[in-house]
Amino acid sequence: TTASDAATAAASGANATERFKSDKLVGVENTPPERVSTLAREVLEAVHETIRKHKVTYDEYNALKAWLISVGEDGEWPLFLDVWVEHVVEEVATEHREGNKGTIEGPYYVPDAPEQGSSGSVPMRENESGTPLTWTGKVTSTNGSALAGAKVELWHADADGYYSQFAPNIPEWNLRASFTTDADGNFEIRTVRPAPYQIPTDGACGKLISAAGWHAWRPAHLHVKVSAPGHELLTAQLYFPGDEHNDDDIASAVKPELMLAPKPVSGGEAIEYGFVLDPA
Ligand code: MBD
Ligand code: FE
């Protein structure tokens, strides 16, 4: 079997669910009951208002109940939340920033990817498909100073739109790596251009998409986390001009500031994109 014919929503969803269960519950134990009450009540009021406005029927209510159960059974809560909710959380969390724009993390980040120094290749298979991409950039602080020793973590899908550790039959760290900027804040990364990405269509999220007549596509993207001591962690994605889904990303995560400008070079493409971090 190949990765593409063996990937299922339930398998990739189960992997994502395991990860989020274990390490995302930091610092909410002491949230005051007033805040929990306000948020829960207002979400429920918005649901009630939708039911009144559209005179939702018992058949529709029961379909919702069955669908919500299947989201959990398919392990797709991380996918559902990151596709349809995270972009607003990210907007609120980063609106004070003066440095680089960021965007959502999505469900497929894995920490502690192989360290490649300031210049190197992302781990990939011998005949990894996709146009070779050489990416140079510099990490700076908002005051303009170069940040030496900053960490640039990169992860992205392969040419079939699959992520290692979430789709089967892909080497563990394929297309995942961590780079560290040199004394001048520079890095150079060699990878391959990812393909547009379709979220799994055979699970609960896919069922919602087809029932609503939507599409399941995200434009091709490179995910990054950029961090340096004394600075806010930047989570971002970079996009390629001309992708047919740049204007209708199902995850609403494209921003003009995150658009690359690839230049053809011998043997592939070159991109230049650096990051400006806000002091913490
Ligand atoms: C992805 O690859 C992704 O980046 C997001 C945000 C949601 C689903 C799949
Ligand atoms: Fe992604």
XYZ file of N, CA and C and ligand atoms in Angstrom:
850
model
N 0.847 -1.215 0.000
C 0.000 0.000 0.000
C 0.872 1.251 0.000
N 0.320 2.325 -0.477
C 1.001 3.612 -0.408
C 0.322 4.439 0.665
N 0.994 5.547 1.033
C 0.406 6.425 2.057
C -0.973 6.881 1.603
N -1.117 7.165 0.318
C -2.364 7.782 -0.117
C -3.540 6.808 -0.077
N -3.317 5.519 -0.413
C -4.490 4.670 -0.387
C -4.799 4.108 0.994
N -3.890 4.294 1.945
C -4.140 3.739 3.268
C -4.555 4.788 4.303
N -4.469 6.072 3.956
C -4.780 7.119 4.942
C -6.277 7.160 5.217
N -6.634 7.187 6.487
C -8.047 7.330 6.828
C -8.204 8.462 7.832
N -9.397 9.044 7.821
C -9.694 10.111 8.776
C -9.559 9.589 10.197
N -10.071 8.375 10.430
C -10.073 7.846 11.797
C -8.647 7.644 12.317
N -7.742 7.177 11.433
C -6.367 6.957 11.890
C -5.645 8.276 12.135
N -5.739 9.225 11.203
C -5.027 10.481 11.423
C -5.694 11.260 12.553
N -7.010 11.147 12.663
C -7.729 11.820 13.750
C -7.354 11.258 15.109
N -7.199 9.947 15.194
C -6.843 9.330 16.472
C -5.452 9.802 16.911
N -4.514 9.923 15.943
C -3.175 10.412 16.279
C -3.233 11.840 16.803
N -4.005 12.684 16.120
C -4.094 14.087 16.527
C -4.762 14.191 17.899
N -5.803 13.413 18.114
C -6.520 13.468 19.393
C -5.608 13.092 20.550
N -4.802 12.051 20.387
C -3.873 11.643 21.442
C -2.947 12.784 21.841
N -2.386 13.445 20.832
C -1.446 14.528 21.104
C -2.084 15.678 21.880
N -3.271 16.056 21.482
C -3.886 17.232 22.092
C -4.401 16.933 23.489
N -4.804 15.711 23.731
C -5.233 15.329 25.066
C -4.112 15.553 26.058
N -2.884 15.148 25.654
C -1.810 15.085 26.629
C -1.127 16.399 26.926
N -0.978 17.317 25.959
C -0.095 18.448 26.278
C -0.657 19.838 26.009
N -1.954 19.973 25.922
C -2.465 21.320 25.655
C -3.213 21.928 26.843
N -3.318 21.221 27.945
C -4.127 21.705 29.059
C -3.290 22.433 30.102
N -2.651 23.521 29.660
C -1.760 24.247 30.558
C -2.439 25.530 31.034
N -2.526 25.693 32.352
C -2.902 26.992 32.899
C -4.381 27.336 32.907
N -5.252 26.393 32.633
C -6.678 26.736 32.680
C -7.373 26.216 33.935
N -6.609 25.520 34.809
C -7.240 24.942 36.008
C -7.865 26.016 36.875
N -7.245 27.213 36.893
C -7.712 28.243 37.810
C -8.586 29.305 37.140
N -9.135 28.982 35.982
C -10.040 29.934 35.342
C -11.234 30.165 36.263
N -11.536 31.443 36.601
C -12.631 31.696 37.540
C -13.969 31.237 36.976
N -14.876 30.768 37.853
C -16.176 30.295 37.393
C -16.959 31.371 36.640
N -16.740 32.630 36.969
C -17.469 33.707 36.271
C -17.130 33.688 34.779
N -15.852 33.466 34.483
C -15.461 33.476 33.070
C -15.998 32.227 32.355
N -15.870 31.090 33.013
C -16.408 29.860 32.411
C -17.894 30.046 32.145
N -18.614 30.605 33.126
C -20.052 30.795 33.001
C -20.381 31.733 31.841
N -19.663 32.855 31.744
C -19.929 33.824 30.669
C -19.710 33.187 29.302
N -18.567 32.503 29.131
C -18.254 31.935 27.818
C -19.242 30.835 27.447
N -19.515 29.933 28.401
C -20.430 28.822 28.107
C -21.836 29.357 27.816
N -22.282 30.312 28.641
C -23.635 30.844 28.451
C -23.770 31.534 27.090
N -22.772 32.328 26.708
C -22.909 33.070 25.454
C -22.813 32.163 24.225
N -22.012 31.109 24.311
C -21.981 30.142 23.206
C -23.350 29.475 23.093
N -23.913 29.077 24.233
C -25.224 28.413 24.211
C -26.311 29.374 23.716
N -26.234 30.624 24.133
C -27.227 31.603 23.647
C -27.153 31.775 22.135
N -25.935 31.725 21.588
C -25.795 31.849 20.132
C -26.435 30.639 19.437
N -26.303 29.468 20.056
C -26.943 28.261 19.505
C -28.460 28.407 19.585
N -28.960 28.835 20.748
C -30.416 29.001 20.913
C -30.971 29.976 19.874
N -30.257 31.054 19.671
C -30.715 32.079 18.726
C -30.790 31.504 17.307
N -29.797 30.686 16.942
C -29.803 30.066 15.610
C -31.006 29.128 15.462
N -31.305 28.385 16.519
C -32.452 27.456 16.472
C -33.758 28.228 16.275
N -33.921 29.322 17.046
C -35.155 30.134 16.901
C -35.238 30.761 15.520
N -34.138 31.354 15.097
C -34.133 32.087 13.830
C -34.489 31.181 12.656
N -33.995 29.927 12.685
C -34.193 29.032 11.536
C -35.194 27.926 11.824
N -35.892 28.012 12.962
C -36.884 27.009 13.352
C -36.351 25.589 13.126
N -35.230 25.302 13.821
C -34.571 23.990 13.704
C -35.524 22.898 14.179
N -35.624 21.800 13.410
C -36.566 20.710 13.703
C -35.905 19.647 14.582
N -36.741 18.745 15.128
C -36.199 17.613 15.888
C -35.319 16.728 15.011
N -35.711 16.523 13.733
C -34.858 15.715 12.854
C -33.469 16.338 12.733
N -33.434 17.650 12.589
C -32.144 18.332 12.466
C -31.366 18.275 13.788
N -32.063 18.429 14.900
C -31.430 18.342 16.219
C -30.816 16.960 16.431
N -31.559 15.920 16.048
C -31.041 14.553 16.210
C -29.873 14.270 15.267
N -29.921 14.858 14.071
C -28.795 14.706 13.144
C -27.546 15.366 13.733
N -27.731 16.508 14.371
C -26.609 17.193 15.020
C -26.018 16.327 16.129
N -26.896 15.738 16.931
C -26.438 14.892 18.033
C -25.587 13.733 17.499
N -26.102 13.057 16.472
C -25.369 11.926 15.889
C -24.039 12.393 15.304
N -24.048 13.561 14.658
C -22.826 14.057 14.036
C -21.774 14.420 15.089
N -22.195 15.079 16.158
C -21.248 15.440 17.227
C -20.617 14.193 17.830
N -21.418 13.141 18.019
C -20.868 11.883 18.530
C -19.795 11.359 17.566
N -20.068 11.435 16.255
C -19.115 10.888 15.277
C -17.832 11.717 15.194
N -17.896 13.005 15.491
C -16.658 13.813 15.489
C -15.670 13.211 16.490
N -16.152 12.873 17.669
C -15.284 12.265 18.676
C -14.838 10.874 18.286
N -15.779 10.086 17.788
C -15.432 8.709 17.399
C -14.370 8.691 16.302
N -14.420 9.664 15.397
C -13.433 9.739 14.316
C -12.162 10.450 14.753
N -12.105 10.889 15.995
C -10.914 11.609 16.477
C -10.741 12.960 15.805
N -11.828 13.565 15.353
C -11.688 14.780 14.552
C -11.958 16.081 15.299
N -12.015 16.041 16.633
C -12.160 17.330 17.323
C -10.992 18.266 17.040
N -9.721 17.802 17.076
C -8.636 18.738 16.739
C -8.804 19.319 15.334
N -9.151 18.467 14.379
C -9.318 18.942 13.002
C -10.468 19.938 12.915
N -11.607 19.586 13.469
C -12.780 20.469 13.416
C -12.459 21.838 14.023
N -11.876 21.829 15.224
C -11.607 23.098 15.915
C -10.567 23.931 15.175
N -9.501 23.287 14.694
C -8.439 24.047 14.040
C -8.881 24.586 12.685
N -9.762 23.875 12.002
C -10.223 24.342 10.694
C -11.235 25.477 10.830
N -12.164 25.364 11.794
C -13.282 26.315 11.809
C -13.291 27.294 12.972
N -12.391 27.099 13.947
C -12.423 27.991 15.119
C -11.078 28.678 15.377
N -9.958 27.941 15.172
C -8.672 28.460 15.640
C -8.311 29.826 15.067
N -8.729 30.104 13.829
C -8.274 31.368 13.221
C -8.706 32.592 14.017
N -9.822 32.503 14.707
C -10.270 33.658 15.503
C -9.515 33.720 16.830
N -9.193 32.554 17.398
C -8.376 32.521 18.618
C -7.000 33.135 18.322
N -6.439 32.764 17.174
C -5.126 33.294 16.769
C -5.198 34.811 16.565
N -6.264 35.260 15.943
C -6.442 36.703 15.694
C -6.432 37.481 17.022
N -7.180 36.982 17.988
C -7.283 37.656 19.284
C -5.950 37.574 20.034
N -5.289 36.425 19.951
C -4.052 36.209 20.727
C -2.898 37.061 20.217
N -2.929 37.462 18.949
C -1.757 38.124 18.364
C -2.039 39.552 17.914
N -3.217 40.102 18.249
C -3.569 41.421 17.692
C -2.656 42.544 18.195
N -1.961 42.333 19.320
C -1.071 43.364 19.860
C 0.291 43.380 19.175
N 0.572 42.408 18.326
C 1.936 42.273 17.820
C 2.318 43.326 16.789
N 3.590 43.735 16.863
C 4.122 44.672 15.866
C 5.022 43.958 14.868
N 5.476 42.781 15.213
C 6.356 42.023 14.331
C 5.564 41.214 13.319
N 6.107 40.051 13.021
C 5.553 39.216 11.962
C 4.103 38.790 12.212
N 3.300 38.810 11.169
C 1.985 38.183 11.242
C 2.167 36.680 11.401
N 1.264 36.055 12.118
C 1.265 34.606 12.216
C -0.059 34.080 11.709
N -0.273 32.806 11.893
C -1.579 32.227 11.600
C -1.712 30.935 12.398
N -2.729 30.149 12.138
C -3.040 29.004 12.989
C -1.984 27.898 12.922
N -1.917 27.125 14.004
C -0.994 25.979 14.070
C -1.541 24.771 13.312
N -2.852 24.538 13.417
C -3.414 23.335 12.811
C -3.144 22.109 13.654
N -3.623 20.955 13.216
C -3.570 19.763 14.070
C -2.313 18.898 13.953
N -1.327 19.281 13.124
C -0.287 18.309 12.787
C 1.136 18.671 13.204
N 1.295 19.624 14.140
C 2.638 19.941 14.663
C 3.106 18.838 15.605
N 4.403 18.515 15.527
C 5.020 17.604 16.490
C 6.315 18.264 16.976
N 6.499 18.425 18.302
C 7.731 19.044 18.788
C 8.934 18.118 18.635
N 10.132 18.696 18.828
C 11.388 17.934 18.870
C 11.743 17.237 17.561
N 11.511 17.924 16.448
C 11.933 17.395 15.148
C 13.460 17.446 15.066
N 14.060 16.643 14.178
C 15.525 16.585 14.071
C 16.149 17.963 13.833
N 17.219 18.236 14.570
C 17.927 19.524 14.527
C 18.918 19.524 13.354
N 18.858 20.546 12.509
C 19.676 20.579 11.289
C 20.677 21.730 11.265
N 20.879 22.426 12.368
C 21.808 23.560 12.363
C 21.214 24.765 11.639
N 22.075 25.667 11.159
C 21.558 26.896 10.527
C 21.314 26.704 9.044
N 21.852 25.633 8.483
C 21.725 25.420 7.050
C 21.648 23.928 6.789
N 20.613 23.500 6.131
C 20.528 22.073 5.864
C 19.231 21.687 5.217
N 19.102 20.393 5.050
C 17.952 19.845 4.361
C 16.969 19.274 5.374
N 15.698 19.371 5.046
C 14.665 18.712 5.825
C 14.731 17.219 5.510
N 14.573 16.337 6.503
C 14.582 14.902 6.201
C 13.513 14.572 5.163
N 13.932 13.845 4.133
C 12.951 13.441 3.115
C 13.359 12.116 2.488
N 12.398 11.488 1.803
C 12.670 10.212 1.172
C 13.576 10.399 -0.037
N 14.176 9.301 -0.485
C 15.164 9.389 -1.546
C 14.616 10.051 -2.803
N 13.383 9.713 -3.157
C 12.804 10.318 -4.354
C 11.578 11.160 -4.018
N 11.704 11.952 -2.968
C 10.578 12.781 -2.522
C 10.055 13.631 -3.688
N 8.749 13.548 -3.976
C 8.204 14.354 -5.082
C 8.043 15.801 -4.669
N 8.049 16.662 -5.648
C 7.865 18.081 -5.397
C 9.065 18.875 -5.855
N 8.826 20.096 -6.312
C 9.903 20.975 -6.758
C 10.845 21.297 -5.599
N 12.163 21.069 -5.769
C 13.098 21.444 -4.704
C 13.031 22.948 -4.408
N 13.065 23.247 -3.118
C 12.872 24.620 -2.661
C 14.060 24.983 -1.771
N 14.741 26.084 -2.093
C 15.792 26.584 -1.205
C 15.296 27.874 -0.575
N 15.252 27.877 0.739
C 14.635 28.991 1.471
C 15.689 29.641 2.353
N 15.941 30.922 2.103
C 16.857 31.675 2.956
C 16.084 32.752 3.703
N 16.521 33.055 4.917
C 15.847 34.091 5.696
C 16.640 34.470 6.918
N 16.165 35.529 7.564
C 16.827 36.057 8.760
C 15.756 36.246 9.824
N 16.106 35.954 11.068
C 15.192 36.203 12.184
C 15.687 37.442 12.928
N 14.807 38.413 13.071
C 15.166 39.648 13.777
C 14.129 39.957 14.846
N 14.506 40.882 15.742
C 13.574 41.400 16.738
C 12.904 42.640 16.154
N 11.803 43.093 16.759
C 11.117 44.277 16.204
C 12.012 45.519 16.210
N 13.067 45.538 17.028
C 13.983 46.693 17.009
C 15.029 46.575 15.902
N 14.939 45.537 15.085
C 15.853 45.403 13.942
C 17.068 44.535 14.205
N 17.340 44.200 15.482
C 18.551 43.419 15.743
C 18.373 41.956 15.339
N 19.431 41.401 14.786
C 19.405 40.002 14.371
C 19.333 39.100 15.598
N 18.591 38.012 15.493
C 18.490 37.063 16.601
C 19.284 35.796 16.266
N 20.480 35.691 16.863
C 21.297 34.484 16.698
C 20.720 33.387 17.586
N 20.816 32.149 17.136
C 20.349 31.026 17.955
C 18.837 30.913 18.044
N 18.115 31.616 17.175
C 16.653 31.462 17.143
C 16.321 30.113 16.522
N 15.190 29.564 16.938
C 14.788 28.251 16.443
C 13.709 28.419 15.374
N 13.893 27.764 14.236
C 12.880 27.766 13.173
C 12.457 26.317 12.960
N 11.262 25.993 13.431
C 10.753 24.630 13.247
C 9.832 24.623 12.035
N 10.061 23.669 11.139
C 9.300 23.593 9.889
C 8.627 22.240 9.786
N 7.361 22.237 9.395
C 6.704 20.970 9.046
C 5.723 21.219 7.931
N 5.611 20.252 7.023
C 4.644 20.426 5.933
C 4.255 19.098 5.314
N 3.211 19.137 4.512
C 2.710 17.936 3.846
C 3.598 17.585 2.654
N 3.513 16.349 2.215
C 4.252 15.929 1.026
C 3.452 16.271 -0.235
N 3.953 15.824 -1.376
C 3.321 16.183 -2.650
C 1.940 15.551 -2.813
N 1.634 14.551 -1.978
C 0.283 13.972 -2.005
C -0.629 14.621 -0.968
N -0.095 15.563 -0.192
C -0.904 16.239 0.826
C -0.955 15.502 2.157
N 0.031 14.629 2.431
C 0.029 13.879 3.693
C 1.146 14.319 4.626
N 0.854 14.278 5.948
C 1.816 14.642 6.987
C 2.387 13.398 7.639
N 3.725 13.373 7.818
C 4.320 12.260 8.558
C 3.765 12.246 9.986
N 3.698 11.055 10.552
C 3.144 10.768 11.890
C 1.625 10.880 11.961
N 0.953 11.274 10.855
C -0.510 11.301 10.847
C -1.091 10.475 9.710
N -0.314 10.246 8.658
C -0.703 9.328 7.588
C 0.257 8.143 7.656
N -0.207 6.976 7.258
C 0.638 5.781 7.386
C 1.730 5.712 6.320
N 2.728 4.862 6.579
C 3.770 4.534 5.597
C 4.637 5.701 5.165
N 4.836 6.662 6.063
C 5.752 7.774 5.803
C 6.787 7.750 6.937
N 8.092 7.908 6.611
C 9.102 7.904 7.681
C 8.764 8.935 8.761
N 9.097 8.595 10.011
C 8.623 9.359 11.177
C 8.794 10.877 11.054
N 10.005 11.326 10.654
C 10.266 12.775 10.651
C 10.270 13.348 9.245
N 9.665 12.652 8.298
C 9.646 13.148 6.917
C 9.072 14.556 6.842
N 9.826 15.471 6.237
C 9.393 16.862 6.024
C 9.095 17.598 7.336
N 9.875 17.221 8.376
C 9.819 17.929 9.658
C 11.247 18.152 10.117
N 11.590 19.384 10.503
C 12.942 19.661 10.985
C 12.961 20.936 11.799
N 14.065 21.084 12.556
C 14.268 22.268 13.377
C 15.614 22.882 13.004
N 15.635 24.183 12.712
C 16.862 24.883 12.345
C 17.182 25.935 13.417
N 18.465 26.307 13.505
C 18.881 27.315 14.482
C 19.649 28.392 13.737
N 19.268 29.646 13.910
C 19.929 30.711 13.137
C 21.391 30.876 13.544
N 22.208 31.320 12.571
C 23.637 31.518 12.834
C 23.870 32.853 13.563
N 25.132 33.233 13.697
C 25.493 34.434 14.476
C 24.842 35.702 13.922
N 24.499 35.702 12.631
C 23.852 36.876 12.031
C 22.340 36.734 11.939
N 21.804 35.669 12.552
C 20.344 35.470 12.527
C 19.846 34.785 11.272
N 20.757 34.296 10.442
C 20.345 33.721 9.148
C 20.144 32.210 9.212
N 19.295 31.738 8.323
C 19.109 30.298 8.138
C 18.945 30.001 6.660
N 19.213 28.744 6.288
C 18.976 28.287 4.918
C 18.408 26.873 4.984
N 17.251 26.708 4.372
C 16.523 25.444 4.459
C 16.306 24.883 3.058
N 16.596 23.591 2.911
C 16.263 22.947 1.634
C 15.146 21.928 1.863
N 14.075 22.093 1.082
C 12.960 21.145 1.179
C 12.319 21.006 -0.195
N 11.098 20.516 -0.254
C 10.374 20.452 -1.526
C 9.057 21.198 -1.361
N 8.541 21.679 -2.477
C 7.295 22.438 -2.427
C 6.120 21.510 -2.110
N 5.338 21.841 -1.076
C 4.180 20.999 -0.743
C 3.040 21.208 -1.745
N 2.076 20.306 -1.709
C 0.924 20.386 -2.606
C -0.264 20.977 -1.847
N -1.285 21.456 -2.580
C -2.525 21.812 -1.887
C -2.986 20.634 -1.045
N -3.689 20.919 0.023
C -4.022 19.921 1.024
C -5.538 19.820 1.157
N -6.031 18.594 1.084
C -7.451 18.369 1.288
C -7.625 17.729 2.657
N -8.438 18.305 3.526
C -8.639 17.675 4.821
C -9.348 16.338 4.594
N -9.189 15.372 5.522
C -9.783 14.049 5.301
C -11.283 14.171 4.986
N -11.707 13.486 3.950
C -13.108 13.609 3.512
C -13.955 12.439 3.996
N -13.318 11.418 4.590
C -14.076 10.210 4.953
C -14.512 10.186 6.410
N -14.316 11.270 7.136
C -14.729 11.323 8.533
C -15.846 12.341 8.743
N -16.064 12.682 10.014
C -17.171 13.573 10.367
C -17.033 14.960 9.722
N -15.808 15.492 9.686
C -15.632 16.817 9.065
C -15.964 16.762 7.582
N -15.551 15.671 6.937
C -15.885 15.485 5.523
C -17.385 15.387 5.302
N -18.062 14.778 6.253
C -19.515 14.627 6.147
C -20.204 15.998 6.224
N -19.739 16.832 7.130
C -20.281 18.194 7.218
C -20.033 18.948 5.915
N -18.796 18.831 5.399
C -18.433 19.543 4.179
C -19.326 19.127 3.017
N -19.542 17.816 2.852
C -20.366 17.400 1.711
C -21.838 17.723 1.945
N -22.307 17.595 3.203
C -23.714 17.920 3.476
C -23.989 19.406 3.236
N -22.975 20.240 3.453
C -23.156 21.687 3.286
C -22.801 22.160 1.878
N -22.245 21.265 1.056
C -21.835 21.669 -0.287
C -20.594 22.550 -0.291
N -19.737 22.402 0.734
C -18.483 23.153 0.763
C -17.392 22.331 0.083
N -16.153 22.867 0.054
C -15.026 22.060 -0.405
C -14.071 21.853 0.766
N -13.133 20.904 0.588
C -12.273 20.486 1.712
C -10.839 21.007 1.599
N -10.590 21.987 0.728
C -9.204 22.325 0.394
C -8.590 23.449 1.209
N -7.301 23.280 1.490
C -6.440 24.358 1.947
C -5.407 24.592 0.848
N -4.943 25.818 0.659
C -3.855 26.024 -0.294
C -2.578 25.363 0.213
N -1.634 25.087 -0.700
C -0.331 24.558 -0.285
C 0.290 25.504 0.738
N 0.926 24.929 1.771
C 1.480 25.784 2.823
C 2.644 25.117 3.530
N 3.557 25.962 4.027
C 4.651 25.535 4.901
C 4.308 26.015 6.304
N 4.340 25.101 7.289
C 4.101 25.502 8.683
C 5.432 25.829 9.357
N 5.436 26.875 10.191
C 6.629 27.176 10.990
C 6.259 27.604 12.404
N 7.177 27.321 13.315
C 7.188 27.947 14.640
C 8.562 28.570 14.782
N 8.606 29.852 15.126
C 9.875 30.554 15.263
C 9.959 31.076 16.687
N 11.068 30.746 17.366
C 11.179 31.132 18.769
C 12.590 31.599 19.088
N 12.689 32.511 20.039
C 13.992 33.002 20.517
C 13.794 33.462 21.953
N 14.845 33.322 22.778
C 14.729 33.753 24.171
C 14.266 35.209 24.257
N 13.350 35.491 25.197
C 12.892 36.866 25.393
C 11.897 37.350 24.357
N 11.423 36.453 23.507
C 10.491 36.845 22.445
C 9.263 35.949 22.430
N 8.177 36.490 21.895
C 6.961 35.692 21.780
C 7.136 34.644 20.684
N 6.629 33.468 20.965
C 6.634 32.396 19.968
C 5.757 32.806 18.783
N 6.314 32.656 17.586
C 5.546 32.944 16.374
C 5.147 31.625 15.703
N 3.861 31.441 15.500
C 3.365 30.294 14.734
C 2.797 30.843 13.442
N 3.260 30.327 12.308
C 2.820 30.897 11.027
C 2.723 29.816 9.959
N 2.192 30.198 8.826
C 2.209 29.352 7.635
C 2.555 30.268 6.473
N 3.259 29.726 5.487
C 3.613 30.504 4.303
C 2.948 29.876 3.087
N 2.531 30.726 2.167
C 1.705 30.289 1.030
C 2.361 30.670 -0.289
N 1.877 30.061 -1.374
C 2.461 30.258 -2.700
C 1.476 31.015 -3.595
N 1.971 32.064 -4.267
C 1.056 32.851 -5.102
C 0.451 31.986 -6.207
N -0.791 32.266 -6.564
C -1.425 31.565 -7.671
C -2.171 30.312 -7.266
N -2.061 29.889 -6.027
C -2.790 28.687 -5.594
C -4.287 28.979 -5.658
N -5.041 28.039 -6.234
C -6.463 28.342 -6.433
C -7.251 28.413 -5.131
N -6.647 27.977 -4.022
C -7.389 28.039 -2.762
C -6.889 29.134 -1.805
N -5.997 30.005 -2.291
C -5.548 31.115 -1.438
C -6.718 32.002 -1.007
N -7.736 32.100 -1.849
C -8.861 32.995 -1.537
C -10.030 32.292 -0.866
N -10.000 30.973 -0.796
C -11.119 30.285 -0.123
C -10.623 29.092 0.698
N -9.529 29.328 1.439
C -8.987 28.339 2.381
C -10.088 27.897 3.343
N -10.317 26.601 3.443
C -11.367 26.125 4.349
C -11.046 26.489 5.797
N -9.754 26.680 6.115
C -9.364 27.006 7.491
C -9.208 28.518 7.718
N -9.506 29.338 6.709
C -9.465 30.815 6.838
C -8.142 31.307 7.432
N -7.041 30.736 6.982
C -5.752 31.017 7.626
C -4.761 31.760 6.730
N -5.190 32.173 5.538
C -4.268 32.869 4.629
C -4.276 34.370 4.933
N -3.090 34.973 4.967
C -2.971 36.427 5.118
C -1.989 36.910 4.059
N -2.208 38.112 3.512
C -1.310 38.591 2.440
C 0.146 38.669 2.880
N 0.378 38.958 4.167
C 1.757 39.081 4.670
C 2.494 37.740 4.671
N 1.763 36.644 4.483
C 2.376 35.315 4.556
C 2.582 34.699 3.175
N 2.489 35.533 2.130
C 2.626 35.038 0.758
C 4.094 35.068 0.346
N 4.591 33.968 -0.175
C 5.964 33.876 -0.662
C 6.058 34.439 -2.079
N 7.295 34.611 -2.548
C 7.522 35.029 -3.933
C 8.612 34.146 -4.519
N 8.277 32.901 -4.864
C 9.309 31.974 -5.339
C 9.925 32.437 -6.662
N 11.244 32.238 -6.761
C 11.935 32.569 -8.014
C 12.507 31.279 -8.583
N 12.312 31.068 -9.899
C 12.909 29.866 -10.482
C 14.432 29.951 -10.443
N 15.069 28.855 -10.040
C 16.525 28.759 -10.099
C 16.840 27.395 -10.693
N 18.097 27.160 -11.042
C 18.397 25.870 -11.655
C 18.111 24.752 -10.649
N 17.325 23.768 -11.084
C 17.002 22.642 -10.215
C 15.866 22.896 -9.248
N 15.149 24.010 -9.383
C 14.020 24.209 -8.473
C 13.625 25.663 -8.319
N 13.287 26.027 -7.082
C 12.847 27.383 -6.795
C 13.560 27.897 -5.550
N 13.718 29.221 -5.487
C 14.299 29.846 -4.304
C 13.276 30.777 -3.679
N 13.211 30.766 -2.353
C 12.362 31.725 -1.661
C 13.179 32.428 -0.584
N 12.807 33.675 -0.351
C 13.453 34.444 0.699
C 12.341 34.937 1.604
N 12.393 34.555 2.880
C 11.366 35.014 3.807
C 11.944 34.947 5.212
N 11.966 36.080 5.887
C 12.478 36.140 7.251
C 11.370 36.453 8.233
N 11.697 36.440 9.524
C 10.678 36.616 10.568
C 11.090 37.705 11.546
N 10.123 38.507 11.945
C 10.345 39.553 12.941
C 9.567 39.191 14.195
N 10.298 38.966 15.298
C 9.651 38.528 16.539
C 9.422 39.698 17.500
N 8.280 39.684 18.167
C 7.977 40.669 19.203
C 8.652 40.275 20.512
N 9.285 41.243 21.198
C 9.811 40.943 22.542
C 8.659 40.483 23.439
N 8.957 39.546 24.320
C 7.904 39.012 25.189
C 7.548 40.020 26.276
C -3.835 21.197 7.913
O -2.728 20.792 7.266
C -3.830 22.403 8.434
O -2.723 23.122 8.292
C -4.952 22.889 9.099
C -4.939 24.246 9.659
C -6.067 22.128 9.217
C -6.080 20.882 8.690
C -4.972 20.416 8.040
Fe -1.165 22.031 7.349
